[in-house]
Coordinates of C-alpha atoms in Angstrom, one line a residue:
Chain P
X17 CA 80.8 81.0 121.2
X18 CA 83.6 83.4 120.5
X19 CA 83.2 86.2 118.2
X20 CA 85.0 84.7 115.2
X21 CA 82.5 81.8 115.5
X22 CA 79.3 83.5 114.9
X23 CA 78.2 82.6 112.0
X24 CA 78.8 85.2 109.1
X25 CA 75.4 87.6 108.6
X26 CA 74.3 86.8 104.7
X27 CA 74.6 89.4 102.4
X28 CA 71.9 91.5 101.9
X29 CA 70.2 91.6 98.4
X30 CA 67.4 93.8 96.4
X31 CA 66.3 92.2 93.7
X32 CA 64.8 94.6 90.9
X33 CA 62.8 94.2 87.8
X34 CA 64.6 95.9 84.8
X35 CA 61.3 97.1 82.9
X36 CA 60.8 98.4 79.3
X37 CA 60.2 101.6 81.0
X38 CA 63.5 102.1 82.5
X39 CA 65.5 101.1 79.0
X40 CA 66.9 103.3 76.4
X41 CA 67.3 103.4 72.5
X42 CA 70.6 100.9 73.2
X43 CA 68.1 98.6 75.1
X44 CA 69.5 99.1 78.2
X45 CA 68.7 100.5 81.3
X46 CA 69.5 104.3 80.9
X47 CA 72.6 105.2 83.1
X48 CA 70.5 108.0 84.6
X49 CA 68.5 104.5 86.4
X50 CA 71.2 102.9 87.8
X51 CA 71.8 105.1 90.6
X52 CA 68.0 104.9 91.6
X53 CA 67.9 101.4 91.6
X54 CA 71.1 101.4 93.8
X55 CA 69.3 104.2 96.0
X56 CA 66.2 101.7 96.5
X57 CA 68.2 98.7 97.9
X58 CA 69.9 101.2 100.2
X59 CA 66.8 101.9 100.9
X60 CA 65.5 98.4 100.9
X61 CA 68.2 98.0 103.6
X62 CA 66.8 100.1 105.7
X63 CA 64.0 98.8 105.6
X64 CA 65.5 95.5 106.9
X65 CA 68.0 96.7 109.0
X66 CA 66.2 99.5 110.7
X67 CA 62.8 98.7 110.4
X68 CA 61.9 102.4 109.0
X69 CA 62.3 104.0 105.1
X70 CA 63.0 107.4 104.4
X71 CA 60.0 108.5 104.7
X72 CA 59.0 107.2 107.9
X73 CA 62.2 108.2 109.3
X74 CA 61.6 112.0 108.4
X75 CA 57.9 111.9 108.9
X76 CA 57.6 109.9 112.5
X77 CA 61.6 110.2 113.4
X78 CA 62.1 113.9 112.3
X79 CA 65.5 112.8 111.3
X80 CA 67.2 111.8 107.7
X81 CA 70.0 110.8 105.9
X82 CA 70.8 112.7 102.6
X83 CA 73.7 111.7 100.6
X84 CA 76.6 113.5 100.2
X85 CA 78.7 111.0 97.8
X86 CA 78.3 108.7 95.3
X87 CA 80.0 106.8 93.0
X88 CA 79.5 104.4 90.9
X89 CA 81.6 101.8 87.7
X90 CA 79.8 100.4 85.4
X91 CA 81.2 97.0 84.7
X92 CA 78.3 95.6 82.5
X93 CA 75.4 96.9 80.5
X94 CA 72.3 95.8 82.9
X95 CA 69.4 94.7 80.3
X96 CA 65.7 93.9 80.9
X97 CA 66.4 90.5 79.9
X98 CA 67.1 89.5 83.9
X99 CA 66.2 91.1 87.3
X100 CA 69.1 92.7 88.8
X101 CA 70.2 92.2 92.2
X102 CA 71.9 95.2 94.3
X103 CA 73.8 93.8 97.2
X104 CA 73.8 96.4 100.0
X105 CA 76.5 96.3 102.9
X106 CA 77.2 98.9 105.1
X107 CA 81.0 99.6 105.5
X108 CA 81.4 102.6 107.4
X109 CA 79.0 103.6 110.7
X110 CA 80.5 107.4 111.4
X111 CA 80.1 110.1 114.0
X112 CA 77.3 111.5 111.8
X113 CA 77.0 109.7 108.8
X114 CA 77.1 106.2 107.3
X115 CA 79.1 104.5 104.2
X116 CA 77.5 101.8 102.0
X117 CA 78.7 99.5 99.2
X118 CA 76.4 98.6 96.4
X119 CA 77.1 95.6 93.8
X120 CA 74.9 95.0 90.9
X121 CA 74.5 91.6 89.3
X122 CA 72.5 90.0 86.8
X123 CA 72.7 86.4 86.0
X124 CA 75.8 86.0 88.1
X125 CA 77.3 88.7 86.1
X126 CA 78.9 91.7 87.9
X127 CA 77.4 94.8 86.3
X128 CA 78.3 98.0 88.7
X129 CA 79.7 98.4 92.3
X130 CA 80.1 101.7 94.0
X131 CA 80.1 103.7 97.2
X132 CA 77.4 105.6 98.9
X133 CA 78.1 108.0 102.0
X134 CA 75.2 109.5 103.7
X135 CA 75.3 112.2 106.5
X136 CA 72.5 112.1 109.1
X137 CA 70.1 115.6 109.3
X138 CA 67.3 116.9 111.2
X139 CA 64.3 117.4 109.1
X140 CA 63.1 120.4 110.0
X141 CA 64.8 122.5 110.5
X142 CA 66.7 121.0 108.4
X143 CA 70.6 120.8 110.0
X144 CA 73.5 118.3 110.3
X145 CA 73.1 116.1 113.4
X146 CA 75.3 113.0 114.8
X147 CA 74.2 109.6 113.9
X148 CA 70.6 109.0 116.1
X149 CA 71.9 106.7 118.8
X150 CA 69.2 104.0 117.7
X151 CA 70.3 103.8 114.7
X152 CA 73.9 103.0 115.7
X153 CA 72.7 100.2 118.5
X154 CA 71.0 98.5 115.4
X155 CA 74.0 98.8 112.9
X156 CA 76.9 98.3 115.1
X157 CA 76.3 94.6 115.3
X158 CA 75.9 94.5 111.2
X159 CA 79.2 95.9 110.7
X160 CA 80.5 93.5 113.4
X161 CA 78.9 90.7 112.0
X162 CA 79.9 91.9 108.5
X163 CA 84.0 91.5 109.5
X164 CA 83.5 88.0 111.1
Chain D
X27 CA 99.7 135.4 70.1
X28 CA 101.7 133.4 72.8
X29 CA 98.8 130.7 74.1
X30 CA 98.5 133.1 76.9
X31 CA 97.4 135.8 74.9
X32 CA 94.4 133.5 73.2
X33 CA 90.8 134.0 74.1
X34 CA 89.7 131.3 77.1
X35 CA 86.6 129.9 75.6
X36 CA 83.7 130.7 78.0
X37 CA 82.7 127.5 79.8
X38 CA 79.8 125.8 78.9
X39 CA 76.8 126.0 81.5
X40 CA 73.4 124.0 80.6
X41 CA 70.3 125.5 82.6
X42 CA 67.8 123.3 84.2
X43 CA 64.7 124.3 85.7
X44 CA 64.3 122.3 89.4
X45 CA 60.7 121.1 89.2
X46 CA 57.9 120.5 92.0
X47 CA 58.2 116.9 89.9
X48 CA 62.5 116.5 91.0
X49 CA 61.2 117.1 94.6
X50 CA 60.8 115.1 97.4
X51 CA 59.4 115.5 100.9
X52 CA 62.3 117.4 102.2
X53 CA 61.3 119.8 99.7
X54 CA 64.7 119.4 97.8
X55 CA 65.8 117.4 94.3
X56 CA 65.8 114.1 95.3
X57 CA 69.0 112.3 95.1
X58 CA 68.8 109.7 92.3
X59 CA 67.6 113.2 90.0
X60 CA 71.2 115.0 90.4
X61 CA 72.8 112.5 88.1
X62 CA 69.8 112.4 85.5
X63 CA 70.6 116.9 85.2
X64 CA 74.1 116.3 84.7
X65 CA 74.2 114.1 82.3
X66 CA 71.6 116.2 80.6
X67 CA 74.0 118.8 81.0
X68 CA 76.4 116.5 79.2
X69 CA 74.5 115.6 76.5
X70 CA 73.3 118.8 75.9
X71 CA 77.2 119.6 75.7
X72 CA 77.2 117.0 73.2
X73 CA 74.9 119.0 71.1
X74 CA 77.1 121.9 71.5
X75 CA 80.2 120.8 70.8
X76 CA 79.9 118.2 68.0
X77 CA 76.0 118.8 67.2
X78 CA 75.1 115.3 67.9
X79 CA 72.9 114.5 70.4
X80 CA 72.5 110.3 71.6
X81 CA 69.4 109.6 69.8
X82 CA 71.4 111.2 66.6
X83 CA 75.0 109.5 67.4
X84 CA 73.2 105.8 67.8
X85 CA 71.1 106.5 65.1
X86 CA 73.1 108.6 62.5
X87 CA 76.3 107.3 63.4
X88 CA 75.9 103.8 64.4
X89 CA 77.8 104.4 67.9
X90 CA 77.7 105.9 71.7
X91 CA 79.5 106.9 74.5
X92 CA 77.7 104.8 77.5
X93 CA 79.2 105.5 81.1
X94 CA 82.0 103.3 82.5
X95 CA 82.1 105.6 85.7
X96 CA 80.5 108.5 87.6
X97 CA 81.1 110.2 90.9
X98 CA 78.8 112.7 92.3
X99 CA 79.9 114.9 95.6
X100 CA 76.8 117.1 97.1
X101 CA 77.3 120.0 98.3
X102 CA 74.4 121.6 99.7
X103 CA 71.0 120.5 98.4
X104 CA 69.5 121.6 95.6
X105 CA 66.1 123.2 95.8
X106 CA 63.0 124.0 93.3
X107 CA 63.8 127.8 94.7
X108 CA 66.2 128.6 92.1
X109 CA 67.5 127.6 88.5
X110 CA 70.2 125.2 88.3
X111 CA 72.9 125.7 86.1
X112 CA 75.3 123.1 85.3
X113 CA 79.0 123.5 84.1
X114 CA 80.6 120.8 81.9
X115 CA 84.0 120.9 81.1
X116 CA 85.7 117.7 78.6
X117 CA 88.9 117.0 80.8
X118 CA 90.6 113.9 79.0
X119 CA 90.1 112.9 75.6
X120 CA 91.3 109.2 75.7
X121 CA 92.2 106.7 72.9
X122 CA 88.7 105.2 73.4
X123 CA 87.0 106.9 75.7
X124 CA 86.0 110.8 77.3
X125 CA 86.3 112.4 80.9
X126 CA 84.1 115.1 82.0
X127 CA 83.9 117.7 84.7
X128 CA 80.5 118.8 86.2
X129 CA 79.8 121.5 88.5
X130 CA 76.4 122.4 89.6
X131 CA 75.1 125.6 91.2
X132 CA 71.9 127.6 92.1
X133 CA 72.3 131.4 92.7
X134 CA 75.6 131.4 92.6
X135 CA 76.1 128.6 95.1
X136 CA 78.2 125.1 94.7
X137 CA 75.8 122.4 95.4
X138 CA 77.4 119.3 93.6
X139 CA 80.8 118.2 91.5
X140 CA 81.5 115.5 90.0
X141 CA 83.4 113.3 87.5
X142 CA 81.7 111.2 84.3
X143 CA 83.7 109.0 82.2
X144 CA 82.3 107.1 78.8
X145 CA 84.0 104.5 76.7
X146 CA 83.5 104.8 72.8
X147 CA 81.1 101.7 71.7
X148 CA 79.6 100.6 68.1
X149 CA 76.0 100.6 68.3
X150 CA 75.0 97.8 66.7
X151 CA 76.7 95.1 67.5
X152 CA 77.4 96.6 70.8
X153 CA 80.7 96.4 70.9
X154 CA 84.2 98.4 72.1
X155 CA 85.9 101.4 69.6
X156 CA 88.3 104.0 69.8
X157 CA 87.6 107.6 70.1
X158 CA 85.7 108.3 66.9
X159 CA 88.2 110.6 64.5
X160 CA 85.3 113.1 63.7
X161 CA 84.9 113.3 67.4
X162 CA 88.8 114.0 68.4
X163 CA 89.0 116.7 66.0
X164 CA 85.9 118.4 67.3
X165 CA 86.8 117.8 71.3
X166 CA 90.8 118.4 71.2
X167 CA 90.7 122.4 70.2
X168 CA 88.3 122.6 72.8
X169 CA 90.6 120.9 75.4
X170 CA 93.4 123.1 74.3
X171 CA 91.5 125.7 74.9
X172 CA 90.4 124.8 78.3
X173 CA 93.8 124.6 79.3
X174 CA 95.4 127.9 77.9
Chain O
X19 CA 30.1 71.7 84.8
X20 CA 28.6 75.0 82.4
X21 CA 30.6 77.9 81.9
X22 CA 28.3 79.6 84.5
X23 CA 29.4 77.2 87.1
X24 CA 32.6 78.1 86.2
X25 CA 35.2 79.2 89.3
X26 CA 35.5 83.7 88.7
X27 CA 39.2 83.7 88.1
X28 CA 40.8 86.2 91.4
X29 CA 41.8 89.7 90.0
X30 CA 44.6 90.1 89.4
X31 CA 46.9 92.4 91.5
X32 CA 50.2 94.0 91.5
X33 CA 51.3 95.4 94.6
X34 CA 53.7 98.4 94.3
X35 CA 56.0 100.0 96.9
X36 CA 55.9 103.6 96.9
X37 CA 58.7 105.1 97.8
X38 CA 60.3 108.5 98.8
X39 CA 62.0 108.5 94.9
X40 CA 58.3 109.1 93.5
X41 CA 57.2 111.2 96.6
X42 CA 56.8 115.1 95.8
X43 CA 57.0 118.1 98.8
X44 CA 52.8 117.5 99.8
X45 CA 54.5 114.4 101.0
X46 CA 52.4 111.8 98.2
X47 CA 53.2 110.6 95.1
X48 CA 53.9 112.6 92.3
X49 CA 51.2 112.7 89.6
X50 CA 53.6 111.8 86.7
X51 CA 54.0 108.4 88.9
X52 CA 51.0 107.2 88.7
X53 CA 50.5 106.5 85.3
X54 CA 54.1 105.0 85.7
X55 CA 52.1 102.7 88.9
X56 CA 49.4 101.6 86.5
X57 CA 51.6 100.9 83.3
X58 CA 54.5 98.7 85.4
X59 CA 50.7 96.6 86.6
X60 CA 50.0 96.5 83.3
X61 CA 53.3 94.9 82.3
X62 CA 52.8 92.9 85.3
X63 CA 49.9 91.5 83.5
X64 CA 51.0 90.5 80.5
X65 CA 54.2 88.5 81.7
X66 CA 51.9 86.8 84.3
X67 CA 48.9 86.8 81.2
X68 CA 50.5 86.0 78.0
X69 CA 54.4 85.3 79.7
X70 CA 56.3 88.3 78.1
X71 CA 56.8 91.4 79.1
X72 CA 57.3 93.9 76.8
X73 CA 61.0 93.9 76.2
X74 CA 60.4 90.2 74.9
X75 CA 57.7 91.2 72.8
X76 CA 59.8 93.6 71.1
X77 CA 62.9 91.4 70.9
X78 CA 61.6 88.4 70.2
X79 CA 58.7 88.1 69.3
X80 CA 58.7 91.4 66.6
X81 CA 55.6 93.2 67.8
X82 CA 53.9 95.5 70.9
X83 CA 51.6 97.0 72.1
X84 CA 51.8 101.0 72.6
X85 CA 48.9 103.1 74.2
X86 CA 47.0 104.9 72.2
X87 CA 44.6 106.4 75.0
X88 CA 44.9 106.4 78.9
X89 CA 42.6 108.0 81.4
X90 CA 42.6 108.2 85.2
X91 CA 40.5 109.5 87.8
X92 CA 42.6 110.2 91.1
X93 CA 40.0 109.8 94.3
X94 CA 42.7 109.9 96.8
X95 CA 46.4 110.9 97.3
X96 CA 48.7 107.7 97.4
X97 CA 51.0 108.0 99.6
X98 CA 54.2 106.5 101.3
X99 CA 52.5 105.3 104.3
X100 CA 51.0 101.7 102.2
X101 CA 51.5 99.7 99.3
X102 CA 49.5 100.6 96.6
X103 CA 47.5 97.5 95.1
X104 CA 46.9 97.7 91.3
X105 CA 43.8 95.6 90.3
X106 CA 44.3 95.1 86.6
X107 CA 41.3 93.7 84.0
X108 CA 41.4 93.4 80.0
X109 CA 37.7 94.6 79.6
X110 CA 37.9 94.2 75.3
X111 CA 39.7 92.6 72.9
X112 CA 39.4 94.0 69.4
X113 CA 40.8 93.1 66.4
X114 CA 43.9 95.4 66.8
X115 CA 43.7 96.4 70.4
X116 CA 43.6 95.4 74.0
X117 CA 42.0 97.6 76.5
X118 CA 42.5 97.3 80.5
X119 CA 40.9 99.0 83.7
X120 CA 43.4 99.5 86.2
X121 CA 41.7 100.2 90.1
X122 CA 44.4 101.3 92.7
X123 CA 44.2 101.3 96.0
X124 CA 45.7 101.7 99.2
X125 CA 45.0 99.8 102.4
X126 CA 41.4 99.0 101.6
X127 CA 41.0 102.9 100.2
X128 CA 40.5 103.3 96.3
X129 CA 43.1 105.4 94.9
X130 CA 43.1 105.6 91.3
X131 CA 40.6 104.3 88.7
X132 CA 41.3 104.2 84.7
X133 CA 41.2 102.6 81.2
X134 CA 44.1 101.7 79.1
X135 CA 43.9 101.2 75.5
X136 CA 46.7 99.5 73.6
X137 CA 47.1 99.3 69.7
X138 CA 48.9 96.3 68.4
X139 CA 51.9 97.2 66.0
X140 CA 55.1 95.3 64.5
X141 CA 58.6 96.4 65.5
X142 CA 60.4 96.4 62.9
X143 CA 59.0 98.3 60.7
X144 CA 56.7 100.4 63.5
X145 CA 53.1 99.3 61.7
X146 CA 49.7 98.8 63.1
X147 CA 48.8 95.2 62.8
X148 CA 45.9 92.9 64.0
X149 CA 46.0 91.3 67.5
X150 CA 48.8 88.8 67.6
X151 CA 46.3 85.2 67.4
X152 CA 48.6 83.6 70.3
X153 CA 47.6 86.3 72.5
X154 CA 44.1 86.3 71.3
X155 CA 44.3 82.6 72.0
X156 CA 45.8 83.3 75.7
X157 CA 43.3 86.6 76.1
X158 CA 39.5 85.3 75.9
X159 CA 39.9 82.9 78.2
X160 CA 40.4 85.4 81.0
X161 CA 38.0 87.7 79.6
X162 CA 35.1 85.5 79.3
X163 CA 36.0 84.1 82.7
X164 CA 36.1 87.6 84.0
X165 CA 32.2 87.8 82.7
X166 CA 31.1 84.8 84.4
Chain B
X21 CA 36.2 148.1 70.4
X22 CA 33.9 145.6 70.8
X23 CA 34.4 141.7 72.3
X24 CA 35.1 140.9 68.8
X25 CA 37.8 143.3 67.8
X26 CA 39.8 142.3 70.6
X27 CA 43.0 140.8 69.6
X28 CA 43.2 136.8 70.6
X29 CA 45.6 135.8 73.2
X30 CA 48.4 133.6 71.3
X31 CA 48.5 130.2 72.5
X32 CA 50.9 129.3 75.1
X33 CA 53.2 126.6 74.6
X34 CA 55.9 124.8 75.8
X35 CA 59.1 123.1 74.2
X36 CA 60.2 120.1 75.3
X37 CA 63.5 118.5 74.6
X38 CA 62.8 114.4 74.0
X39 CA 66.0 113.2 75.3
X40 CA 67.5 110.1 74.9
X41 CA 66.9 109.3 78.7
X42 CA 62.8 109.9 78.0
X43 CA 63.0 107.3 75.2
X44 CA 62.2 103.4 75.2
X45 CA 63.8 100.5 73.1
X46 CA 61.0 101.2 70.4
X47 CA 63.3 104.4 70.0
X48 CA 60.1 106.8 71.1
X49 CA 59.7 108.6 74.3
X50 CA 58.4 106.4 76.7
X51 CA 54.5 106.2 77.3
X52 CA 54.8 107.1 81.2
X53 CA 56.7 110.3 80.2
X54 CA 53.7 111.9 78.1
X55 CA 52.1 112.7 80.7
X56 CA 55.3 113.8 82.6
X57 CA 55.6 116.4 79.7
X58 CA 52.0 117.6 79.7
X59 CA 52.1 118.0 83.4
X60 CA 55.8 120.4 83.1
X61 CA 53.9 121.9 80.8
X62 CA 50.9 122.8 82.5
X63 CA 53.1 123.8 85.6
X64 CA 54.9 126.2 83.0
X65 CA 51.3 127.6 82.3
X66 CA 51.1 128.5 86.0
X67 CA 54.3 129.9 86.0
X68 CA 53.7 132.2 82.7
X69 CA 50.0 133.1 83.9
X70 CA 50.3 133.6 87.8
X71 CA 53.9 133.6 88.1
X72 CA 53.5 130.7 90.8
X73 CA 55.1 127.5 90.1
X74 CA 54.0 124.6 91.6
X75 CA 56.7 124.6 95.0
X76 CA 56.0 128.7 95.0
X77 CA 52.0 128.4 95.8
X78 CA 52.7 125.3 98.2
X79 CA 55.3 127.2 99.9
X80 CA 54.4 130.7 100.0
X81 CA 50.7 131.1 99.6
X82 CA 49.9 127.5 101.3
X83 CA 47.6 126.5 98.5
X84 CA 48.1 124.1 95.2
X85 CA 46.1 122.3 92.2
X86 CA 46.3 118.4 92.9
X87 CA 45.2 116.8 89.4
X88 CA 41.1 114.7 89.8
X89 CA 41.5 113.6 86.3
X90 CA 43.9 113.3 82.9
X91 CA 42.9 111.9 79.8
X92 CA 45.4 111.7 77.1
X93 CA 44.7 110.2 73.5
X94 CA 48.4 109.1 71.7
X95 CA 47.7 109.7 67.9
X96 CA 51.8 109.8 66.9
X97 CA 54.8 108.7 68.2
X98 CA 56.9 111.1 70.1
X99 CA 60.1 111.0 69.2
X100 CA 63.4 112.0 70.4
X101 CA 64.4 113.9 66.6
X102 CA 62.3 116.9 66.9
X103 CA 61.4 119.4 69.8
X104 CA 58.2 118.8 71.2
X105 CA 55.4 121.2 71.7
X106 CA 52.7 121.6 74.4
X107 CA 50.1 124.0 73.7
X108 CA 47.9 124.4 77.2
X109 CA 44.9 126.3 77.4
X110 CA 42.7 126.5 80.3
X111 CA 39.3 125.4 79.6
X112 CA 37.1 125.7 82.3
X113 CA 37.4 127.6 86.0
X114 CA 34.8 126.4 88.3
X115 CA 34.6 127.3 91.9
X116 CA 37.4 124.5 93.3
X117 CA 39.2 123.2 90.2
X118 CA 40.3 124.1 86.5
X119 CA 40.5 122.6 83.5
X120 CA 43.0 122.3 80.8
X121 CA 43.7 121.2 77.5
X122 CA 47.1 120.4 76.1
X123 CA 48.0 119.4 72.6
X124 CA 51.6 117.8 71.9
X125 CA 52.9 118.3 68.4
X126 CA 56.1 117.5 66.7
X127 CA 57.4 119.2 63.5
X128 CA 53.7 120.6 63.0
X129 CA 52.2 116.8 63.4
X130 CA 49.9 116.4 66.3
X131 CA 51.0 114.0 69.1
X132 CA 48.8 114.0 71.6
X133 CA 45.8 115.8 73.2
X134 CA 44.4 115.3 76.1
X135 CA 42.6 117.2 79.6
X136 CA 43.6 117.7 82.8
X137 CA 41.3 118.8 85.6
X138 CA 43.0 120.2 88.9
X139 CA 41.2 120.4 92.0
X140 CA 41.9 123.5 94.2
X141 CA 43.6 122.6 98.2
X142 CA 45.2 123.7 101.2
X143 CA 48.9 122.8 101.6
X144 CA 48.5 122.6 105.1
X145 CA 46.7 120.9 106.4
X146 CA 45.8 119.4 103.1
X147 CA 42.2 120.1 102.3
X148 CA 39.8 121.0 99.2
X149 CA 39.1 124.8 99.0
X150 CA 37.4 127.2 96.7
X151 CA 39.5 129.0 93.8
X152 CA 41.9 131.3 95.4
X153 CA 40.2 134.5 94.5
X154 CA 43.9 136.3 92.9
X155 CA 44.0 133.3 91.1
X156 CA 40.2 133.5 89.6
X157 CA 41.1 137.5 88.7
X158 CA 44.3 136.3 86.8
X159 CA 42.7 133.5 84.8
X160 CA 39.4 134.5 84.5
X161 CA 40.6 137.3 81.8
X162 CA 42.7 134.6 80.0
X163 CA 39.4 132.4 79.6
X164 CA 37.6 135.2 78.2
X165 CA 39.9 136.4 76.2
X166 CA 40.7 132.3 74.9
X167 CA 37.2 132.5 74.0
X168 CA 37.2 135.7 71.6

């Protein structure tokens, strides 16, 4: 089977519950939660993808991978009246840092999208390091799978 | 007095205190807080400028200014070592919307930048508005100002 | 068959993942979150008890139920390392309140153990008001089949 | 001039913006966030009375106050439209842990009021432990004089 017939990876999707706790006067969720709940699927991803969350990456890996950009549009208000789901994809796998687009839906709905870029670190001490080699065997494939 | 000669407005900086509660295990403000201080720092320019904080504009006013976008580049981390004070400056004043500019340091050091636009709503029923006329005569001296 | 021969309804439990977001720099959770942990199990139990959460209450249904009185004893850090289980029981139903002992724990280990009192009150106007009598209607059930 | 004649101690307390990101769609700060505020309240306390904060004693003197219990009894809304004010006063010092009370008011109404009992431990490795003894000679004086 040649590469442009393997079948295409599905996307990956977090789904959240949009509590009374994380909505505002306006009944929303307060902007200020959107980028955590687009931090936790990235998170969720790596989970999945790697097998290891942020914290067991810095506590049994001694390595991490702080942010250095975000952004995000907000193209709908998300409400507590659905769950939202954050679909994660990596789009970048760098020297020493990794790219990540995040769409949030509810209902079908598109309600934000935006970019994530994180830079791989030591933990202590802490210092820029290039991406940790299994890391990269891992994702490689994703991304490859994720043009087919 | 030729604009050159006027007085350039100090810039506004809003002070937040980086709390063992912000931190995370790499002993730095976790990620998803940075956006929650600056727009803090926003709304707390908000109060400054116009004397309206949200609660008071939904409530007093009947409208908002929710975020249609925000992009956050970090710098260097941001610890619980030092005080972080956050600059906001009002870059566009729109027909229905408001662009700002916000800068965060800690002793004297850049740790993030970034750009926060909100679009003018009604509060109940949500809906779409133009730039409220109080507002614009508040916010355009100041942008003059900022510019001389 | 008698009441006493009645099947003991299973606990109810709401498993939570804790995450580097409510991690502080001793590397557990943050004591702020666990409140948070035991009011999201609450919530949990009354969409899965009574099928609203509280949004919907509020919204649609014109009433809620704040807390007027928590307490929690912590026994043992909660950390990143496993999910934290929150065993949830309404203990009393008066005639204006509903109160709930929330048990956490973590891989086998108990956690967190505390009481939750809520006091009934309309919307819209905020006013204290007797328990709603569909959710008295839902509520006894469980609590006398929690007693036999 | 005897115990008597010596002047009281004012009370400490702590002002709290309510922001708009702290507050629910009942338009009152969020339950989960009460005890957020009493907690940066406390940790205030420390700052005031030992000139530690929280990160400062875990990072430079290796030691820190993990919280055994919190009670807190809501008896009024907090709301985003006035400051809010935490009066903490240390209760009780035993030989491993201290105890506090805190009072929340709001335009002279009272809030909440609740306790807090912190257990004494090492950082590193993480551990109970007695009262630091420069801690005991700081606060010791403040109970005695809290008690005049």
């Amino acid at each position: 089977m040649s590469p442009s017939d393997s079948p295409r990876r599905p996307p990956f999707v977090h789904r959240i519950t949009v509590r009374w706790a994380d909505c505002d006067p306006a009944e929303i969720a307060y902007t200020g939660r959107l980028p955590y709940f687009a931090l936790e699927a990235i998170e969720s991803w790596w989970v999945e993808a790697v097998g290891l969350d942020w914290f067991a990456m810095h506590a049994e890996r001694n390595y991490g991978a702080p942010f250095v950009h975000i952004d995000l549009d907000f193209r709908a208000p998300v409400t507590p009246r659905f769950p939202l789901d954050c679909e994660v994809t990596p789009t970048r796998l760098g020297k020493s840092s990794i790219a990540f687009r995040v769409v949030g839906r509810q209902d079908g709905q598109l309600c934000f999208e935006g970019n994530f870029v994180s830079a791989f670190v030591t933990s202590k001490p802490f210092a820029g390091r290039t991406t940790p080699p299994e890391i990269r065997a891992l994702i490689e494939p994703l991304l490859e799978a994720g043009k087919s």
